[in-house]
Each structure stands twice: as C-alpha cells, then as structure tokens.
XYZ file of C-alpha atoms in Angstrom:
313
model
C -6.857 8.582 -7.263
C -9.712 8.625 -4.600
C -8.671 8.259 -1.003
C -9.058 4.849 0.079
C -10.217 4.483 3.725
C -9.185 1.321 4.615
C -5.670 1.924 4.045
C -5.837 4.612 7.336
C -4.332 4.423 10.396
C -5.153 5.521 14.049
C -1.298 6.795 14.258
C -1.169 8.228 17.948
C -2.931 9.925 20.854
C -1.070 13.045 21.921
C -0.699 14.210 25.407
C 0.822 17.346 27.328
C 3.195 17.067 29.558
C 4.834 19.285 31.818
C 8.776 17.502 31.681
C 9.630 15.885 29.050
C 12.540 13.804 30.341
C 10.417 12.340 33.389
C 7.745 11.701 30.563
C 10.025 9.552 27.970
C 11.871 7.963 30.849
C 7.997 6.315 31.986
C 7.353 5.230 28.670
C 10.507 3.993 28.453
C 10.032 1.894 30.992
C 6.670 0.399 29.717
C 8.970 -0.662 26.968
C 8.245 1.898 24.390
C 11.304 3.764 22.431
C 11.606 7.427 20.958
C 11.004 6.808 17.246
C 11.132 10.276 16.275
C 11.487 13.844 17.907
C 10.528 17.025 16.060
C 11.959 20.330 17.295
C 9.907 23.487 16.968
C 11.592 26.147 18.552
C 10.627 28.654 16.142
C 7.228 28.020 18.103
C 8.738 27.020 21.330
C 7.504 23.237 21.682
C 9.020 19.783 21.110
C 7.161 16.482 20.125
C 8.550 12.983 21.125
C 6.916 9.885 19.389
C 6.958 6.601 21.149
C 6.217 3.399 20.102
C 7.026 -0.324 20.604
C 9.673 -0.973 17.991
C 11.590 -4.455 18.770
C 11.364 -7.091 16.065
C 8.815 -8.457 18.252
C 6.983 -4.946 17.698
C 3.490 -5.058 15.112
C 5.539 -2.333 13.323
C 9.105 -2.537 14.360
C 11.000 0.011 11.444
C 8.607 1.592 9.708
C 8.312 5.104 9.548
C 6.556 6.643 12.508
C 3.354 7.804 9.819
C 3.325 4.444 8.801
C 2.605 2.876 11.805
C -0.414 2.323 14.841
C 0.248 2.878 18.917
C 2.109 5.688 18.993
C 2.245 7.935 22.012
C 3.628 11.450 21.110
C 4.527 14.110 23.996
C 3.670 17.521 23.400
C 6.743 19.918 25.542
C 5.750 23.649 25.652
C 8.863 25.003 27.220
C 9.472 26.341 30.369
C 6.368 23.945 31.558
C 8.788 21.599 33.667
C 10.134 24.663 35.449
C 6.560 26.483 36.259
C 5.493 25.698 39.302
C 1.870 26.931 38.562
C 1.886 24.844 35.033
C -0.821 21.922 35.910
C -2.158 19.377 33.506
C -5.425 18.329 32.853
C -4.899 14.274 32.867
C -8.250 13.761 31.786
C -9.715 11.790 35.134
C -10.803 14.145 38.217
C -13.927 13.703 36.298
C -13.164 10.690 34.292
C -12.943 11.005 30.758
C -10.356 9.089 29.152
C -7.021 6.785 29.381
C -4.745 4.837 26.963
C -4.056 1.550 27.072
C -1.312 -0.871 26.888
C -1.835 -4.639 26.719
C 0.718 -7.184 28.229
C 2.135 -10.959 28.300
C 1.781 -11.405 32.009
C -0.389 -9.253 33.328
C 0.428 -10.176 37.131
C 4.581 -9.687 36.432
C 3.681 -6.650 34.020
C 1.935 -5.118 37.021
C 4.730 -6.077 39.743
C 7.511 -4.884 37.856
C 5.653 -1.506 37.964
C 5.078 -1.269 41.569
C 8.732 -2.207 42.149
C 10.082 0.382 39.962
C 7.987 2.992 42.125
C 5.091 3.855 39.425
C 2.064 5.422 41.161
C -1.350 3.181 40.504
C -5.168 4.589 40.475
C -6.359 1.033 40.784
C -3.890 -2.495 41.444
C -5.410 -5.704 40.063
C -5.582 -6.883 43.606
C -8.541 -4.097 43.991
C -12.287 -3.813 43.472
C -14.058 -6.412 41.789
C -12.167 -6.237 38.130
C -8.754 -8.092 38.608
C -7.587 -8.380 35.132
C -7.559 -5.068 34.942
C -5.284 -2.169 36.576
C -4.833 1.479 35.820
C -0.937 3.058 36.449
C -0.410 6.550 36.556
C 2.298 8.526 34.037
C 4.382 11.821 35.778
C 1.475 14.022 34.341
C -1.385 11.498 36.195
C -2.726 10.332 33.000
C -3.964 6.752 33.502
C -2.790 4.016 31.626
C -4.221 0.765 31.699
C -3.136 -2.541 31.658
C -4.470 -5.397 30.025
C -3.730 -8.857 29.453
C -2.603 -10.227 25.926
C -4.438 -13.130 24.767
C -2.277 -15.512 25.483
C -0.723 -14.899 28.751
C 2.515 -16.944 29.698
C 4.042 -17.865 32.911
C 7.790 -16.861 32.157
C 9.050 -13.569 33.263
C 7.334 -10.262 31.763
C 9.080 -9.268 28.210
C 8.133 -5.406 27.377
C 9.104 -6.170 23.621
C 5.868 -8.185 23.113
C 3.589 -5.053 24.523
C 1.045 -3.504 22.444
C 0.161 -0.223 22.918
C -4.081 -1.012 22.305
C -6.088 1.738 22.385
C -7.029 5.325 23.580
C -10.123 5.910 25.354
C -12.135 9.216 25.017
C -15.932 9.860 26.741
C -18.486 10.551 24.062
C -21.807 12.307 25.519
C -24.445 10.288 22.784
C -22.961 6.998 21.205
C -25.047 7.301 18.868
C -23.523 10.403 17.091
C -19.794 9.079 17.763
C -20.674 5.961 16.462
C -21.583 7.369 13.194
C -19.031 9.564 12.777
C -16.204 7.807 13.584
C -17.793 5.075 10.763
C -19.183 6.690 7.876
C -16.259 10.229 8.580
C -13.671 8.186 9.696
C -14.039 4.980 7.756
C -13.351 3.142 10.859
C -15.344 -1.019 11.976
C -16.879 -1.423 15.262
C -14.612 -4.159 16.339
C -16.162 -4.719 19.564
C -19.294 -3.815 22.026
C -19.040 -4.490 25.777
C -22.304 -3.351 27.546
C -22.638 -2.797 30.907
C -26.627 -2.347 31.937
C -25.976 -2.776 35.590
C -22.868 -0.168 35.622
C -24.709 2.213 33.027
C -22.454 2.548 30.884
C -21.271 0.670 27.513
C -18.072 0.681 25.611
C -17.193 0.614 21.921
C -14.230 -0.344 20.034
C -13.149 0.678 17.416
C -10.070 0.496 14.555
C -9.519 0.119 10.539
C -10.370 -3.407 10.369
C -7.764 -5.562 9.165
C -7.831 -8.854 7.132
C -9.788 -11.429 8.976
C -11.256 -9.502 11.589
C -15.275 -9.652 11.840
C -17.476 -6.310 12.846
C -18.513 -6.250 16.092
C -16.884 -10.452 17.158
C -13.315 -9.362 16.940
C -10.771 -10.467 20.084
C -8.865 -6.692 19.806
C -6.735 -7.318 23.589
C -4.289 -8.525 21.141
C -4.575 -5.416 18.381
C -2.684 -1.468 18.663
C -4.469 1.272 16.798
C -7.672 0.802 18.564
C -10.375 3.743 19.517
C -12.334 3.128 22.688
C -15.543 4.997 23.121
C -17.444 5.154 26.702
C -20.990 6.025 26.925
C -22.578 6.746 30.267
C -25.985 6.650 29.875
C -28.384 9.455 30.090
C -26.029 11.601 29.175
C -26.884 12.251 26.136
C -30.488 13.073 27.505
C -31.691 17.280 27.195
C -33.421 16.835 30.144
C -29.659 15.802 31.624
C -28.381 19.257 31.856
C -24.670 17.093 30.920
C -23.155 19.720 28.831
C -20.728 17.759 27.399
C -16.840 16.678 28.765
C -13.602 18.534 28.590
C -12.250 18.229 24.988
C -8.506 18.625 26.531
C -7.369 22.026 24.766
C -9.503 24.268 26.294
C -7.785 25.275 29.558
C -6.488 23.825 31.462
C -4.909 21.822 28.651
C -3.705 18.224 28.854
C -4.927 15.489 26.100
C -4.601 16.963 22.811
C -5.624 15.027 20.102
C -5.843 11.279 18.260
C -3.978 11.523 14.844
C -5.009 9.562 11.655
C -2.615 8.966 8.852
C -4.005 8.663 5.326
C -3.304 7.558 1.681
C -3.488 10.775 0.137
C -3.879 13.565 2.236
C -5.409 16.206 -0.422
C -8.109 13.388 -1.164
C -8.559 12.594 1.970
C -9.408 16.193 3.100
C -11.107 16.806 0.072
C -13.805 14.038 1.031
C -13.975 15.539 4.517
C -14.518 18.609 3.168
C -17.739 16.866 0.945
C -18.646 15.517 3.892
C -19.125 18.289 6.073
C -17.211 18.200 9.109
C -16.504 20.517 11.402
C -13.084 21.780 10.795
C -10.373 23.052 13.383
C -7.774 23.833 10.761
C -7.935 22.889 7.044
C -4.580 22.079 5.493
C -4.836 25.794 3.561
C -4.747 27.428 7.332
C -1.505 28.861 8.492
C 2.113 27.728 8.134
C 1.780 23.750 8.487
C 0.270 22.924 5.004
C 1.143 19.046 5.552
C -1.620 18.944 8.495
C -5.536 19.032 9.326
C -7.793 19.027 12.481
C -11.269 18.082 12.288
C -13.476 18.150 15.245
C -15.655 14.932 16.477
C -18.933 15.394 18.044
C -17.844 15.925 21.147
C -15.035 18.767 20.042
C -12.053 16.084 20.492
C -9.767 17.121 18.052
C -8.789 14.724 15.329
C -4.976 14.992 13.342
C -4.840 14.578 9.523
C -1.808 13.572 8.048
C -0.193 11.921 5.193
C 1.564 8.397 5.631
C 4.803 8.673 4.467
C 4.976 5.032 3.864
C 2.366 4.923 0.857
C 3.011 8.237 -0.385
C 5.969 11.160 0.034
C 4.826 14.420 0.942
C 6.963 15.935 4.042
C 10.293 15.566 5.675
C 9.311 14.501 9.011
C-alpha cells in the first residue's frame, strides 16, 4: 500500500539538555508526564518523551508514536557534570521556541513566577500581553498562549496543549513548499506582520473540519510554526542562513514525523528528492530516517506504532 500523508503526525521537537532531572522536573511542572524513556548506553545517551497525558489530554494513552506534542530530551552523559558543556537554546540570535497553550493565561503565568521559573518576556511587558515567553533549565523559550476559551477558575495543567514548535526559515517561500508538497502538511494559518517585517506560518496535518489557511490552531498540538524575517532571503542580504542546532554548539535537534508505513514513506521521499541526513539503510538504527529541510533543520522519520508494528520502542 502507498503511504498515505494525511495519516502523519508532527510527533515531537527534540532538545539537548545538559541535566536531565532539572529538565523533566520543568516539564513536569508545565503539566507534562514522562511517557516513555529509551536508554542507550551502548551509545552513552538517554531520551525522555513528554507529553500531556490526563484524560483531559488530545491523546491521553496512546502510544508515544501515535501521538502529537511531544517534547523528548536528548541526555549525553556526563553533560550535567561539565562545567564547560553549554547549550545552544536557539535565541541569542533568535531562531526558534516551542509553545504551550493554556486555560488561564494570567494564573498559567503566575503560577510560574511563583514556582521560581525564569521569564524572557512577562505578559505585563512590551506591547503583546497575551503573550509571554518562560525559560526551561537549558534557556530554551517556551511560550505561552491562551486557549480559546479562557476561564476564570484556577489554572488546571491537564487541559494544556503542547501547540507548536517554532523554527526560522531564511525564504518562506522554499519552506513553504517543502513542508507542503515533501511533508504533506496544510497551511493552517498566516499572521503577517508588514510593520514588524516579519510574517509567520502555521502549519500541521489538517484534521477533519479544519479549513487551509482560516483555521483557529491556539486550541490544536502538533503544529509547525515558520518565521520569516524579511529580506532575508535576499542575495544581496549577505544572511547566510541560521543555526540548524547540531552543528556546534549543539542544542535543538530535530522535529520528528511519524508515518503510516515507514518503507513507503521513505520510498516517496526518496522519489522526491530530498536531501537526506541518514536513510533508514545507514548504520545500526534501521527503524529511523533524517531528511534535511531547506534550511538544514533536521527532520525524524519514523513509523507509528499505532497503525502499523515495526519496533519495540
């Protein structure tokens, strides 16, 4: 059978970070759970996969392929003892954040603060106050957004979603179609900001009832956000392009799709063209793929164990 795009999944953005039990214990306290943890000692890392997972959760049980919003933690060990380990987090020179989207924004936000978390940006500053940026152990930022409908009662973390991951692309243009006709995702939504000089894209596997390009997605997990600063793509520019996060220093390592079929799936990759970091024939992990983006982001292949068998996770 032919690999069906519209049964994919943006599974999860995966970050560095330098101690793992500082890491979990922030997510934790966003409201997110350890799903699943796979040792690798043989190679001398650890991944932790969080998600929201109450029955209030989009995807509470399933397995952790068969799912959208996860975060995963990448531990190389002997990072959280290295005093000269640092972490690229992604904004010194801004390039991307994730984002979590909450019932009451203003209680979400307080609850932080009085728990000690470090923000770049409270909603009480600039000119954007439904909006606010907290920092995790590692200083990547995570944003916070409002849910649709916001309520007055006291913060629950079981309704969160985790909503999207933003990356910088240097020419929309090129993402754009990639991340379409490659990735089989729908533009969801377009905000455009002339006066700022910059737009932003969203983008997801459209679900039933959502409309290309009208669709609320505060309310959605799963989502990819694309900023575009203009001129960058310009020659005359000299921009040579933004830090993919696994050249060094390392930091932000990849977004992760899960598929229907993962031979068919790379198979029309491969028909397509793309520019491969490892094909599922490379090395010792046959169950996995990278394929670059425009931009040299790298993007995860992997089967979803909920349509179809094919490792023991």
């Amino acid at each position: 059978m032919a690999t069906d795009t519209s049964r994919y999944k943006l599974n999860h953005t995966m970050l560095r970070v330098k101690d793992p039990v500082e890491s979990v214990k922030f997510y934790e306290l966003l409201g997110m759970k350890v799903i699943n943890k796979i040792p690798n000692p043989q190679w001398s890392f650890d991944l932790y996969f969080l998600a929201y997972d109450s029955p209030k959760a989009e995807s509470a049980g399933n397995h952790w392929t068969d799912r959208e919003g996860i975060v995963e933690l990448t531990h190389n060990y002997g990072t959280e003892s290295n005093p000269e380990y640092t972490i690229n987090n992604g904004n010194d020179e801004p390039h991307r954040d994730i984002c979590i989207a909450v019932d009451n924004l203003q209680n979400a936000c307080d609850r932080l603060e009085e728990a000690g978390v470090a923000f770049k940006k409270k909603l009480s500053d600039g000119r954007m106050r439904h909006i606010a940026f907290a920092k995790d152990p590692n200083g990547y930022w995570v944003e916070i957004i409002g849910l649709k409908d916001q309520v007055i009662t006291p913060t629950e973390v079981e309704t969160y979603r985790m909503n999207h991951s933003m990356i910088r692309v240097k020419s929309a243009t090129e993402s754009l179609k990639f991340y379409t006709e490659t990735m089989g995702m729908t533009l969801l939504r377009t905000h455009k900001s002339p006066e700022a000089k910059f737009d932003l894209y969203f983008l997801g596997y459209k679900r039933e009832g959502e409309v290309e390009n009208e669709t609320l997605t505060s309310d959605r997990e799963g989502l990819l956000e694309l900023t575009y600063n203009y001129g960058t793509d310009d020659p005359e520019s000299g921009f040579m392009g933004y830090h993919d996060g696994n050249t060094e220093p390392q930091g932000f390592g990849h977004i992760c799709v899960t598929v229907d079929d993962l031979d068919a799936a790379c198979e029309r990759f491969e028909g397509l063209n793309v520019n491969w970091k490892k094909r599922l024939t490379d090395g010792k992990m046959k169950d996995v793929a990278f394929i670059k983006d425009p931009d040299g982001y790298w993007i995860e292949v992997v089967q979803n164990e909920g349509i179809k068998k094919r490792a023991d996770w």
